[in-house]
CSV table of C-alpha atoms and ligand atoms in Angstrom, one decimal:
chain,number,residue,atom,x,y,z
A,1,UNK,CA,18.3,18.9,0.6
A,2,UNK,CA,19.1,15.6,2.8
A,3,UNK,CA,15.7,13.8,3.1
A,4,UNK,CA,14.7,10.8,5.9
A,5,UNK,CA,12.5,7.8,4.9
A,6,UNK,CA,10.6,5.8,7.6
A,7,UNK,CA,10.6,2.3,7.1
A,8,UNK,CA,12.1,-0.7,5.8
A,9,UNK,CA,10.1,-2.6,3.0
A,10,UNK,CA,10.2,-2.2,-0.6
A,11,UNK,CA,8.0,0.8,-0.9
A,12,UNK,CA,10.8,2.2,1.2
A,13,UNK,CA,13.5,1.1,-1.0
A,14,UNK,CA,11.8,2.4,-3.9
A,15,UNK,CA,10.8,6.2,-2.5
A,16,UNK,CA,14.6,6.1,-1.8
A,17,UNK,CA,15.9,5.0,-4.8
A,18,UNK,CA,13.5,7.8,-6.7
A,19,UNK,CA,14.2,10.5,-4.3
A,20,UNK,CA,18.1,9.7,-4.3
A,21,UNK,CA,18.0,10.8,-8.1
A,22,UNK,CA,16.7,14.4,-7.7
A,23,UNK,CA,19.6,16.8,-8.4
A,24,UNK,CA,17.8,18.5,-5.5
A,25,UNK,CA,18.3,15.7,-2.8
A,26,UNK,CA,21.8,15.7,-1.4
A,27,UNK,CA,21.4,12.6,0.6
A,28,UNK,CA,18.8,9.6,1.6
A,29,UNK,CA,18.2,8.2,4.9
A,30,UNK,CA,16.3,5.5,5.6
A,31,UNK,CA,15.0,4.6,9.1
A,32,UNK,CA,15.2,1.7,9.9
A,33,UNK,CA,15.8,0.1,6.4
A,34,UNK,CA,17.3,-2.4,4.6
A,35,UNK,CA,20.2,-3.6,2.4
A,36,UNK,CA,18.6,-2.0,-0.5
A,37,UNK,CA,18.4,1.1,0.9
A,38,UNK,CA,21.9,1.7,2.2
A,39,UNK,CA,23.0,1.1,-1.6
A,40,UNK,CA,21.2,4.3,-2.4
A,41,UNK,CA,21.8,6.2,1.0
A,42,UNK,CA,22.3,5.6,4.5
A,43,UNK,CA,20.5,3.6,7.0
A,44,UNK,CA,19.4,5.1,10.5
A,45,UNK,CA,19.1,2.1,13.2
A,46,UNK,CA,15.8,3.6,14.0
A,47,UNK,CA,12.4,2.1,14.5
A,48,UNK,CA,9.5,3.4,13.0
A,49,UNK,CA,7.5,4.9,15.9
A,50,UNK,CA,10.8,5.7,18.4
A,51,UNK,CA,9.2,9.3,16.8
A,52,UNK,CA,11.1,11.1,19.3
A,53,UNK,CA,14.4,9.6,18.4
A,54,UNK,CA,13.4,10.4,14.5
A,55,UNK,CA,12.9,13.9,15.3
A,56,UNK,CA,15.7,14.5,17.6
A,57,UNK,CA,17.7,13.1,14.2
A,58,UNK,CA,16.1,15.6,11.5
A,59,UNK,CA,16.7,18.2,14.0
A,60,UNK,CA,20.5,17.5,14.8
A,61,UNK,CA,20.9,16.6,10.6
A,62,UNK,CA,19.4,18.8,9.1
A,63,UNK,CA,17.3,16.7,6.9
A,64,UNK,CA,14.7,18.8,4.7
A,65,UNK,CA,11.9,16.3,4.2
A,66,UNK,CA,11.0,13.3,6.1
A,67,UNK,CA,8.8,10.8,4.1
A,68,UNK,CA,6.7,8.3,6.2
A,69,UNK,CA,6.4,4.4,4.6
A,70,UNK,CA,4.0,2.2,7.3
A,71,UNK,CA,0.7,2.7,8.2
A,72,UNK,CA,1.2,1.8,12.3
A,73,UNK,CA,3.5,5.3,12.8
A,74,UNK,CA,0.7,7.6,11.6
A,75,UNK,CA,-2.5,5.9,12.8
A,76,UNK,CA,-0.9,4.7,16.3
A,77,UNK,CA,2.2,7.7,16.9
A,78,UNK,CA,1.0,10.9,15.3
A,79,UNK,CA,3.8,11.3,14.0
A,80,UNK,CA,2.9,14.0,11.2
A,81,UNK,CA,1.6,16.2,14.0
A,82,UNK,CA,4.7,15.8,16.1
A,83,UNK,CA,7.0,16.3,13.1
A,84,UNK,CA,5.0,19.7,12.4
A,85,UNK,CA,4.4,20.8,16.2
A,86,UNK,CA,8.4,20.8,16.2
A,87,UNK,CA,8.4,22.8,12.5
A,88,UNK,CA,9.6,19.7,10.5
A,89,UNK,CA,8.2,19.2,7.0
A,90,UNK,CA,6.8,15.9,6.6
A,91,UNK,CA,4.9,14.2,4.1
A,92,UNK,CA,1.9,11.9,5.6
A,93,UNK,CA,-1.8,12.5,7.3
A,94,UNK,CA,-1.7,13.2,10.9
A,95,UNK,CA,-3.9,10.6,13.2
A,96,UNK,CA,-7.1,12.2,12.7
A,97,UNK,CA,-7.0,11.8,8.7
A,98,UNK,CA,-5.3,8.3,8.9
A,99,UNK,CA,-8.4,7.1,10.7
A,100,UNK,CA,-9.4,6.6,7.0
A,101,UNK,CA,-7.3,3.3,7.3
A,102,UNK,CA,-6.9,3.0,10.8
A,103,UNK,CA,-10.7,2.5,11.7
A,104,UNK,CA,-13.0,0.5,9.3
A,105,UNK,CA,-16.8,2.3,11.0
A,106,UNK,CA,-15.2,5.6,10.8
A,107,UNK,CA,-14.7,5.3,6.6
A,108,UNK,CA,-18.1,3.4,6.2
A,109,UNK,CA,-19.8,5.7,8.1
A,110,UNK,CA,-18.0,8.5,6.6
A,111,UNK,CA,-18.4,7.2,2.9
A,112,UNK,CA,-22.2,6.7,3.6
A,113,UNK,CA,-22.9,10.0,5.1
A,114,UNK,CA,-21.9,11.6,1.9
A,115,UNK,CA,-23.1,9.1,-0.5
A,116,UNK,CA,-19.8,7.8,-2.0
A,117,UNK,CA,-21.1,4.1,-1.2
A,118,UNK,CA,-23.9,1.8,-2.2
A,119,UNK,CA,-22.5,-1.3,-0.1
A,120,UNK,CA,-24.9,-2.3,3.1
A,121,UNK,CA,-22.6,-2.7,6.6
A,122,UNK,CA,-23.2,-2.1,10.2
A,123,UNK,CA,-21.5,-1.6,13.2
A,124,UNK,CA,-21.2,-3.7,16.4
A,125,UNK,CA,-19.1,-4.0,20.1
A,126,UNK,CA,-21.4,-6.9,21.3
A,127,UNK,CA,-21.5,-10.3,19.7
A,128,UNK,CA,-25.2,-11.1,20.0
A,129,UNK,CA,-26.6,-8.2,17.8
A,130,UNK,CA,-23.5,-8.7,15.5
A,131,UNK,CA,-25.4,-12.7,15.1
A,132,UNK,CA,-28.5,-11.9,14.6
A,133,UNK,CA,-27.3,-9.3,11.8
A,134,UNK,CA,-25.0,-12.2,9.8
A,135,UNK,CA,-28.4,-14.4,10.2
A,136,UNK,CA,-30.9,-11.8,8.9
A,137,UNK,CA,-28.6,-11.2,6.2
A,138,UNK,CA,-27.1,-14.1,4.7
A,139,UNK,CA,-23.8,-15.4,3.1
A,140,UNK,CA,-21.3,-14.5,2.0
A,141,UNK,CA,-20.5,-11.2,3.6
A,142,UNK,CA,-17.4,-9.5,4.6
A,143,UNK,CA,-16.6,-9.2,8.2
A,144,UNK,CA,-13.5,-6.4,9.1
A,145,UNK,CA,-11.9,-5.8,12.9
A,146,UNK,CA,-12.7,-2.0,13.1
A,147,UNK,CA,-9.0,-1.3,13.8
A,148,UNK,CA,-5.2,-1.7,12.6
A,149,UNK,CA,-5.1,-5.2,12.9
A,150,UNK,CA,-1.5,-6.0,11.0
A,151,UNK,CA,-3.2,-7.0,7.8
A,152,UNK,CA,-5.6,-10.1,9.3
A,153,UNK,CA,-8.6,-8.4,10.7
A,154,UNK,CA,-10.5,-9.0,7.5
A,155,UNK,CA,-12.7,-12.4,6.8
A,156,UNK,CA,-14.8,-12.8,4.0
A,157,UNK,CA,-17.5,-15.7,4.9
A,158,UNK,CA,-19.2,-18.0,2.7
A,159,UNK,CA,-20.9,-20.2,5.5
A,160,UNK,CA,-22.7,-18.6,8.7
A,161,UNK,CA,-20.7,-20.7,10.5
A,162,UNK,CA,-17.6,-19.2,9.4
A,163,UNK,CA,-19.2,-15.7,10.3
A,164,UNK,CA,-20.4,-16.8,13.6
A,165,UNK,CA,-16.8,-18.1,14.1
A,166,UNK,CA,-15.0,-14.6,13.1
A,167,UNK,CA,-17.3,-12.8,15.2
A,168,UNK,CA,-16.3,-15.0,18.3
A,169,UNK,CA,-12.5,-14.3,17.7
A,170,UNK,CA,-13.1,-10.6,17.5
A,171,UNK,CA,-15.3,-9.7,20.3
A,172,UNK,CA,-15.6,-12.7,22.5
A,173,UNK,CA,-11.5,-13.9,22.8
A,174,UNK,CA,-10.6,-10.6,21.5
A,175,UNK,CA,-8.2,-12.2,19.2
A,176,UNK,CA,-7.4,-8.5,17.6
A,177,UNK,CA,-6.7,-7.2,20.9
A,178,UNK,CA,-8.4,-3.7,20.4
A,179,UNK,CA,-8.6,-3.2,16.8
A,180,UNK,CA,-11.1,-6.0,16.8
A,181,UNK,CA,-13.2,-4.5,20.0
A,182,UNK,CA,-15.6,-3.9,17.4
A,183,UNK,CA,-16.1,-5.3,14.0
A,184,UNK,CA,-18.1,-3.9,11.2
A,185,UNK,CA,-20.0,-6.8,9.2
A,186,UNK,CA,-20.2,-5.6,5.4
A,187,UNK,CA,-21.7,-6.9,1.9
A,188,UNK,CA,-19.3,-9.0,0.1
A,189,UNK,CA,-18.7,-7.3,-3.3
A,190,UNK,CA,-17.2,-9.4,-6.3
A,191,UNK,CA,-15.2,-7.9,-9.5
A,192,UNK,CA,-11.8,-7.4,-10.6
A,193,UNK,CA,-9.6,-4.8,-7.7
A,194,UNK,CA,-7.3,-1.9,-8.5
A,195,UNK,CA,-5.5,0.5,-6.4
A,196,UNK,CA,-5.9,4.0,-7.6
A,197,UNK,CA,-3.4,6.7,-5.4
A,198,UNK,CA,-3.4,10.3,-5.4
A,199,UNK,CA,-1.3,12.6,-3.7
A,200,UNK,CA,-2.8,15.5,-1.8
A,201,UNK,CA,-2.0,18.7,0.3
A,202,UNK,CA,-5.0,18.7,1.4
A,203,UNK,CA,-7.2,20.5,-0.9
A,204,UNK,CA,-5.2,19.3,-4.5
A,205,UNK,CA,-5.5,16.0,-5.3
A,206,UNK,CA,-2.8,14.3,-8.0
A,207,UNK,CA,-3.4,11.1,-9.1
A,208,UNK,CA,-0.7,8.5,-9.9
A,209,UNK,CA,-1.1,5.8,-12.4
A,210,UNK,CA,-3.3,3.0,-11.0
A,211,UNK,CA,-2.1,-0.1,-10.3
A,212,UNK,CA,-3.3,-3.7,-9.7
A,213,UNK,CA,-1.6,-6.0,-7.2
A,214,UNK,CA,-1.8,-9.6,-7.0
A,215,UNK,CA,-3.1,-11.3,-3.2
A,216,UNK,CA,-2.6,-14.3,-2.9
A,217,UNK,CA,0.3,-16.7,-2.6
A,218,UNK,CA,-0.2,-18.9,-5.3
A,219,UNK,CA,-0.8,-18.7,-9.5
A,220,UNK,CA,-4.1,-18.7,-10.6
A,221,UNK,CA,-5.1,-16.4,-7.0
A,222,UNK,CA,-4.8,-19.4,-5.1
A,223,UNK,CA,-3.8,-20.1,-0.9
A,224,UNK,CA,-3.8,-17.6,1.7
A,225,UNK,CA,-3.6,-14.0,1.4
A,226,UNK,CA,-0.7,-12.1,1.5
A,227,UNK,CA,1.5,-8.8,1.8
A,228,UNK,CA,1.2,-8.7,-1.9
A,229,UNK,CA,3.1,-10.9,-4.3
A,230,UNK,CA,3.2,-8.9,-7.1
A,231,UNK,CA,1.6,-5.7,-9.5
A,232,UNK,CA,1.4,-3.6,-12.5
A,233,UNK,CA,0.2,-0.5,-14.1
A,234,UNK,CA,-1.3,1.0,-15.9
A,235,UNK,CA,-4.3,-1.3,-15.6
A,236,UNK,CA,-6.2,-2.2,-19.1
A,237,UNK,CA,-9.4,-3.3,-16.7
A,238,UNK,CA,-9.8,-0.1,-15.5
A,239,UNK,CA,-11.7,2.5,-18.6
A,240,UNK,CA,-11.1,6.2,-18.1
A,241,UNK,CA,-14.7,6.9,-17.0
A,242,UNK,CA,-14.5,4.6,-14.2
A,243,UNK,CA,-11.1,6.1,-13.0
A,244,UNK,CA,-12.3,9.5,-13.5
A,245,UNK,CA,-15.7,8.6,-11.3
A,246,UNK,CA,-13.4,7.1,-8.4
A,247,UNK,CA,-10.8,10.3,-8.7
A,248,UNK,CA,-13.1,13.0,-9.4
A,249,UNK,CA,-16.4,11.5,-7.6
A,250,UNK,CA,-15.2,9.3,-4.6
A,251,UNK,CA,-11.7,10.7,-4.0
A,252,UNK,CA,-11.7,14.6,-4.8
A,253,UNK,CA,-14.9,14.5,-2.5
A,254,UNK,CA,-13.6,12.6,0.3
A,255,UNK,CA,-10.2,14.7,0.7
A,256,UNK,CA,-12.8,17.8,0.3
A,257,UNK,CA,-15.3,16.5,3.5
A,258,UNK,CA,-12.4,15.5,5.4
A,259,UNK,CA,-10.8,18.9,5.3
A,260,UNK,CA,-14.8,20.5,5.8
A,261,UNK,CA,-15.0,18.1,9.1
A,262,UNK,CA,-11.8,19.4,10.4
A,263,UNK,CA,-9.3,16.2,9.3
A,264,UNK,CA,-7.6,17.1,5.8
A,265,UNK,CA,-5.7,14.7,4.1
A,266,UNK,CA,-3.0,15.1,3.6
A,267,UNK,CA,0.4,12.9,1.8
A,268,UNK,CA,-0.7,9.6,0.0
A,269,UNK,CA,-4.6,8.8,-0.5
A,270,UNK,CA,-5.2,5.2,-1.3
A,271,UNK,CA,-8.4,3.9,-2.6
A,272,UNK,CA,-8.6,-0.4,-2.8
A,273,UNK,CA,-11.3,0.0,-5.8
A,274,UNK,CA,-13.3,-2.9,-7.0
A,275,UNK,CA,-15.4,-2.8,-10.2
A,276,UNK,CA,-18.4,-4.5,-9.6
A,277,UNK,CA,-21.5,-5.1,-12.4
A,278,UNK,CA,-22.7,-2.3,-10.4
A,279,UNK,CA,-20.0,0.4,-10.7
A,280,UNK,CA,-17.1,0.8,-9.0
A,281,UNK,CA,-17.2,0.9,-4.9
A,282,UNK,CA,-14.8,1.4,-2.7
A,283,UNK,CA,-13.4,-1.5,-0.5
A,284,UNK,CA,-10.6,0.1,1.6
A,285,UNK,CA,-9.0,3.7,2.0
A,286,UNK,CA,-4.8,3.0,2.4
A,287,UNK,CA,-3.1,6.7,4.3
A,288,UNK,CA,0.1,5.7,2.5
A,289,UNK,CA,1.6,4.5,0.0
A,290,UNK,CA,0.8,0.9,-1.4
A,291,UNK,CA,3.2,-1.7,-1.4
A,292,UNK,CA,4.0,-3.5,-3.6
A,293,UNK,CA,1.8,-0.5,-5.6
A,294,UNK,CA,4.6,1.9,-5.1
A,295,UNK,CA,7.3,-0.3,-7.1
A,296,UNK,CA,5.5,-0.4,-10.1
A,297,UNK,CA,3.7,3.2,-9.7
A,298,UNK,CA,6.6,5.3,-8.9
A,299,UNK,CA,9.0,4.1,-11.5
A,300,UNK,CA,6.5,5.6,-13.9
A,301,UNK,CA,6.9,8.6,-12.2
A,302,UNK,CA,8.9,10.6,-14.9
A,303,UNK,CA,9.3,14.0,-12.9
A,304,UNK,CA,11.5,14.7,-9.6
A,305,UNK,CA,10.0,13.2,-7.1
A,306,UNK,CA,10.9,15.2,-4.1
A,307,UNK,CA,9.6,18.2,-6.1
A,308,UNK,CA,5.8,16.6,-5.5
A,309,UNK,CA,6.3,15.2,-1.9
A,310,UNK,CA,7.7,18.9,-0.9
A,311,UNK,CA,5.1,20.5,-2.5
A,312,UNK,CA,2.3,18.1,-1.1
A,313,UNK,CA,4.3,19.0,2.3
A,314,UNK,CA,4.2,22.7,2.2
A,315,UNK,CA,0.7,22.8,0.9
A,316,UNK,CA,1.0,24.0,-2.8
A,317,UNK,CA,0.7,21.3,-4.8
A,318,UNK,CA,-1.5,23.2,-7.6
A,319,UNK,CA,1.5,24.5,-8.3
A,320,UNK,CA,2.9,20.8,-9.7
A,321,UNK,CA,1.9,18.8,-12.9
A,322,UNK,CA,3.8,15.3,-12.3
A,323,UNK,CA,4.6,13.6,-15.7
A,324,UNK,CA,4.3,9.7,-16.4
A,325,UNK,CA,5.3,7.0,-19.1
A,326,UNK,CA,3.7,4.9,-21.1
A,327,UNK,CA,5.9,2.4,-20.5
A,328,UNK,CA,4.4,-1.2,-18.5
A,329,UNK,CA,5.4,-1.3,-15.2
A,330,UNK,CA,5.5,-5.6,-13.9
A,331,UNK,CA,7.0,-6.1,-10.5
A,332,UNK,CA,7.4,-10.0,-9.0
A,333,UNK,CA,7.2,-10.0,-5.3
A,334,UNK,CA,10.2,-12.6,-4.3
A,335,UNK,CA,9.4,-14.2,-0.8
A,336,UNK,CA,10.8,-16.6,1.8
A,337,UNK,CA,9.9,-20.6,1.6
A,338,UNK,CA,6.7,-21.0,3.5
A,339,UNK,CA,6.1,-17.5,3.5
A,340,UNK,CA,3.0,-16.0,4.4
A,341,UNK,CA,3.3,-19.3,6.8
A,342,UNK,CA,6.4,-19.7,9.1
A,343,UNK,CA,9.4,-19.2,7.4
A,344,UNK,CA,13.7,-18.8,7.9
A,345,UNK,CA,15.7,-16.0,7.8
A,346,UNK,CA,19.6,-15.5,7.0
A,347,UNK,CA,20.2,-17.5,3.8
A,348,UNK,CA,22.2,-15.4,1.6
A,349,UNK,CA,21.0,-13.6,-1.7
A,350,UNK,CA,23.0,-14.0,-5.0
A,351,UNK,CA,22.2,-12.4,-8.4
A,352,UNK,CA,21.3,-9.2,-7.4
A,353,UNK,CA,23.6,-7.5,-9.9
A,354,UNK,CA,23.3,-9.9,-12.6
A,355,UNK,CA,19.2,-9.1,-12.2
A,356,UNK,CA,19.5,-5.5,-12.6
A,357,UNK,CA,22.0,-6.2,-15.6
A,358,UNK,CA,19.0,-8.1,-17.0
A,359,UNK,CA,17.2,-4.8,-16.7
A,360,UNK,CA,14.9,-5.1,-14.1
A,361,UNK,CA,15.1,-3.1,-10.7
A,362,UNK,CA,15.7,-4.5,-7.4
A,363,UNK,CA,14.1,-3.3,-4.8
A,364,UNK,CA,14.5,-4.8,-1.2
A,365,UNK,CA,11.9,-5.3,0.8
A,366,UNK,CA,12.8,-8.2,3.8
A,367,UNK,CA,16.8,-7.6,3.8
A,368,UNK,CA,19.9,-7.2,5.1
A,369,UNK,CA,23.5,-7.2,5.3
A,370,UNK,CA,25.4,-9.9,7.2
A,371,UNK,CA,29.4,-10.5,7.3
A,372,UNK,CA,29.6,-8.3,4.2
A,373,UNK,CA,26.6,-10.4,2.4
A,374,UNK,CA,23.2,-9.7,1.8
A,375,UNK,CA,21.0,-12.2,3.5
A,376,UNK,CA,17.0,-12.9,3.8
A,377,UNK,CA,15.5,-11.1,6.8
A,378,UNK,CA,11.7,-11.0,6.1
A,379,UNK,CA,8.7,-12.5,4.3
A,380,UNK,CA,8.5,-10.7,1.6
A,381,UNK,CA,12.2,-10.3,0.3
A,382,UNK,CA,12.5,-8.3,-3.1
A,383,UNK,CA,10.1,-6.7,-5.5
A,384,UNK,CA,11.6,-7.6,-9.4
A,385,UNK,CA,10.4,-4.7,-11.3
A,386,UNK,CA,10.4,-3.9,-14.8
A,387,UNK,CA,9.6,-1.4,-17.6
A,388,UNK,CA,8.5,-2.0,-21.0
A,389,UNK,CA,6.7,-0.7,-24.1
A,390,UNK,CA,3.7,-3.8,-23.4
A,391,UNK,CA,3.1,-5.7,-20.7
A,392,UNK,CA,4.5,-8.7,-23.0
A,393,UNK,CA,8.2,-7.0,-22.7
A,394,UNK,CA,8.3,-6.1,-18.9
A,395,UNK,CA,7.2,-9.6,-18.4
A,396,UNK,CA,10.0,-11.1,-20.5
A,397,UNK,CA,12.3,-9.3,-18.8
A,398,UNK,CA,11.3,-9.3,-15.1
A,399,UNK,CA,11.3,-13.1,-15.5
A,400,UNK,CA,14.4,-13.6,-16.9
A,401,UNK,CA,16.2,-11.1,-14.5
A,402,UNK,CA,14.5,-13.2,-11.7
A,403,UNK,CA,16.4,-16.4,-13.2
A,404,UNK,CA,19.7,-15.0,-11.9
A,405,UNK,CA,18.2,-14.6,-8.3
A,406,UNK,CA,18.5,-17.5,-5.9
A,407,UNK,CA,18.6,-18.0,-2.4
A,408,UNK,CA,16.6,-20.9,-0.1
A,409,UNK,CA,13.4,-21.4,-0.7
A,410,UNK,CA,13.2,-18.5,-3.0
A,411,UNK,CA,9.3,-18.4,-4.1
A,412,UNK,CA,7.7,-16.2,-6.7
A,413,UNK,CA,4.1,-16.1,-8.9
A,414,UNK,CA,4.6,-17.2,-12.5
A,415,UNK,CA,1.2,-15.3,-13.5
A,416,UNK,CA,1.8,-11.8,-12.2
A,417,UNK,CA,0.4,-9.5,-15.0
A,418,UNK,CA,-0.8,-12.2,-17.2
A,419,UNK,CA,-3.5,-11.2,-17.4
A,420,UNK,CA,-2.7,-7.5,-18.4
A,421,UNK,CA,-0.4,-9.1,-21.0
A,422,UNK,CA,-3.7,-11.0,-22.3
A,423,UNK,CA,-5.9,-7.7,-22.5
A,424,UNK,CA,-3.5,-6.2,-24.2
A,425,UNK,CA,-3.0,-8.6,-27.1
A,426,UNK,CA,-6.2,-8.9,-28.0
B,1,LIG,N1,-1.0,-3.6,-1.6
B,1,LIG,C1,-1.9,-3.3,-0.6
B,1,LIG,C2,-1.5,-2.3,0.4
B,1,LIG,O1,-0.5,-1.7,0.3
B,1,LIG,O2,-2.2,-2.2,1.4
């Protein structure tokens, strides 16, 4: 079966490198992709939501399966429901089930009408009530644009000011454009995060092997937030009750209501988890696949992938029982100089096959091929990723592969699953 993937990061990268090594899967394209992905298939010069393009290609290729990466093609293009309208199989949520990421009030309001949240939030268009709310409730607190706002709708405020401030870029100079034409103000909940996926038709749910990623730019969760600079699984902080509570309780149920109300879910279920001294709660719902979750989770996937995603895309997926390792999965997020500030692009990338010799896997993420050389094209550049029997051993050897990789300004986090590493030894 010849299969297309949507997108060009290195969740991308890694959903083609898995799916190019089924004995089922006859050949990977990747639209629009990266260097990375043109080493394990072929890349389509595509943009994510030219969705009539996309199809017109499956159609005239013949491609099987079509996979979708971003977020901004399923909440923003309905692309799942145009893929299917036109009888293409096609793994991802149509619109109406990606509002789960895609509007912050609808999932609040949704958690809260079935009781899968404790957390206090309300919803405003108009600053003035949205005020008097931060005052009568007191810092800190979480304010969110309601919409797809690339990543940087989300404040968390310590000062009123601060709030008063976010509110005033959302609604009043509309900073957001229209996914911050209404904001939902939230409580501010404090414990360690995790990522737990699942894949579903629909009705089955399959989880995958948590995952933690790592924020912030700097060791020690320090600087401004970013795409993700790094992640592992499994995740020692996470106990089996609590993963089974946010799977069996928060999960299961919301993929069950959703399909009750007329939206099932349907491809990749996210759920940004944080374990608070109250329980778990649930912070975010992702309609795809995490990044850079997906490097360190799918790796671990020991069955044929494609065998899941076709399932999940023809609606039988009771039918499939995916097998994982043990093994420690580390990936370190390599990113430009200056990155998640301004940074350059174009400086070649040497090392690469000297890295994977080292044992780790490189998967591209901001990449691409110039003059016969692979050159930086992005923030994020590669995810480092690597398998071991602890979390001491992929750590070794992510780190030392990453030694052979240089280019300017190459930046990475010396801490990512030190802590994991630390929990484990003791
Ligand atoms: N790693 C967070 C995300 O994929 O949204």
């Amino acid at each position: 079966m010849r299969v297309l993937i949507v997108g060009s990061g290195g969740r991308e990268h890694t959903l083609a490198w898995a799916l190019s090594r089924s004995p089922a899967v006859t050949r990977v394209d990747t639209a629009p992709g990266n260097a990375g992905t043109a080493l394990v298939g072929e890349n389509v010069p595509l943009a994510v939501n030219q969705v009539d393009d996309l199809l017109a290609f499956v159609q005239r290729e013949g491609v099987g399966l079509t996979v979708i990466g971003p977020e901004r093609p399923l909440i923003h293009d309905a692309i799942v429901s145009r893929f299917r309208a036109a009888a293409q199989r096609v793994y991802g949520p149509t619109a109406a089930a990606a509002r789960l990421e895609g509007s912050k009030s609808f999932t609040d309001e949704f958690l809260a009408r079935h009781g899968l949240s404790r957390k206090w939030f309300d919803v405003f268009d108009s600053p003035s009530p949205a005020r008097d709310y931060v005052r009568q409730k007191g810092v800190p607190l979480v304010i969110k644009a309601d919409g797809d706002a690339f990543g940087k709708g989300v404040k968390v405020c310590v000062t009123l000011a601060e709030a008063e401030d976010w509110i005033d870029r959302c609604l009043v100079q509309k900073e957001f454009g229209a996914a911050g034409e209404r904001i939902v103000v939230e409580e501010c909940l404090v414990g360690p995060e995790c990522s737990v996926q699942v894949f579903t038709d629909g009705e089955t749910i399959l989880p995958m092997a948590p995952a933690q990623d790592y924020k912030r730019i700097g060791d020690n969760d320090t600087g401004p937030n970013t795409g993700g600079m790094g992640c592992y699984s499994p995740v020692p902080a996470l106990d089996p009750e609590t993963l089974d509570y946010i799977l069996q309780q928060v999960i299961r149920t919301t993929v069950t209501k959703m399909a009750e109300e007329g939206s099932p879910v349907t491809g990749t279920l996210y759920a940004g988890a944080i374990l608070t001294d109250h329980g778990p709660e649930l912070l975010e719902y992702n309609c795809r696949f995490g990044d850079p979750e997906t490097q360190v989770v799918i790796p671990r996937l020991e069955s044929d992938l494609l065998e899941v995603l076709q399932a999940c895309a023809e609606g039988r997926l009771s039918e499939v029982t995916p097998r994982w390792t043990d093994r420690r999965a580390v990936c370190v997020v390599v990113a430009a100089g200056g990155y998640p500030g301004d940074y350059e692009k174009g400086h070649p990338i040497v090392g690469l096959e000297e890295a994977e010799a080292a044992g780790a896997l490189v998967f591209h993420a901001g990449t691409k091929s110039a003059d016969g050389q692979v050159v930086t094209a992005g923030g994020r550049i590669l995810g480092v990723t690597a398998l071991g029997d602890s979390f001491a051993e992929s750590r070794r050897t992510v780190y030392r592969a990453l030694d052979h990789l240089h280019f300017e300004g190459a930046y990475w986090r010396t801490d990512i699953a030190l802590r994991a590493e630390q929990a484990e030894s003791r």
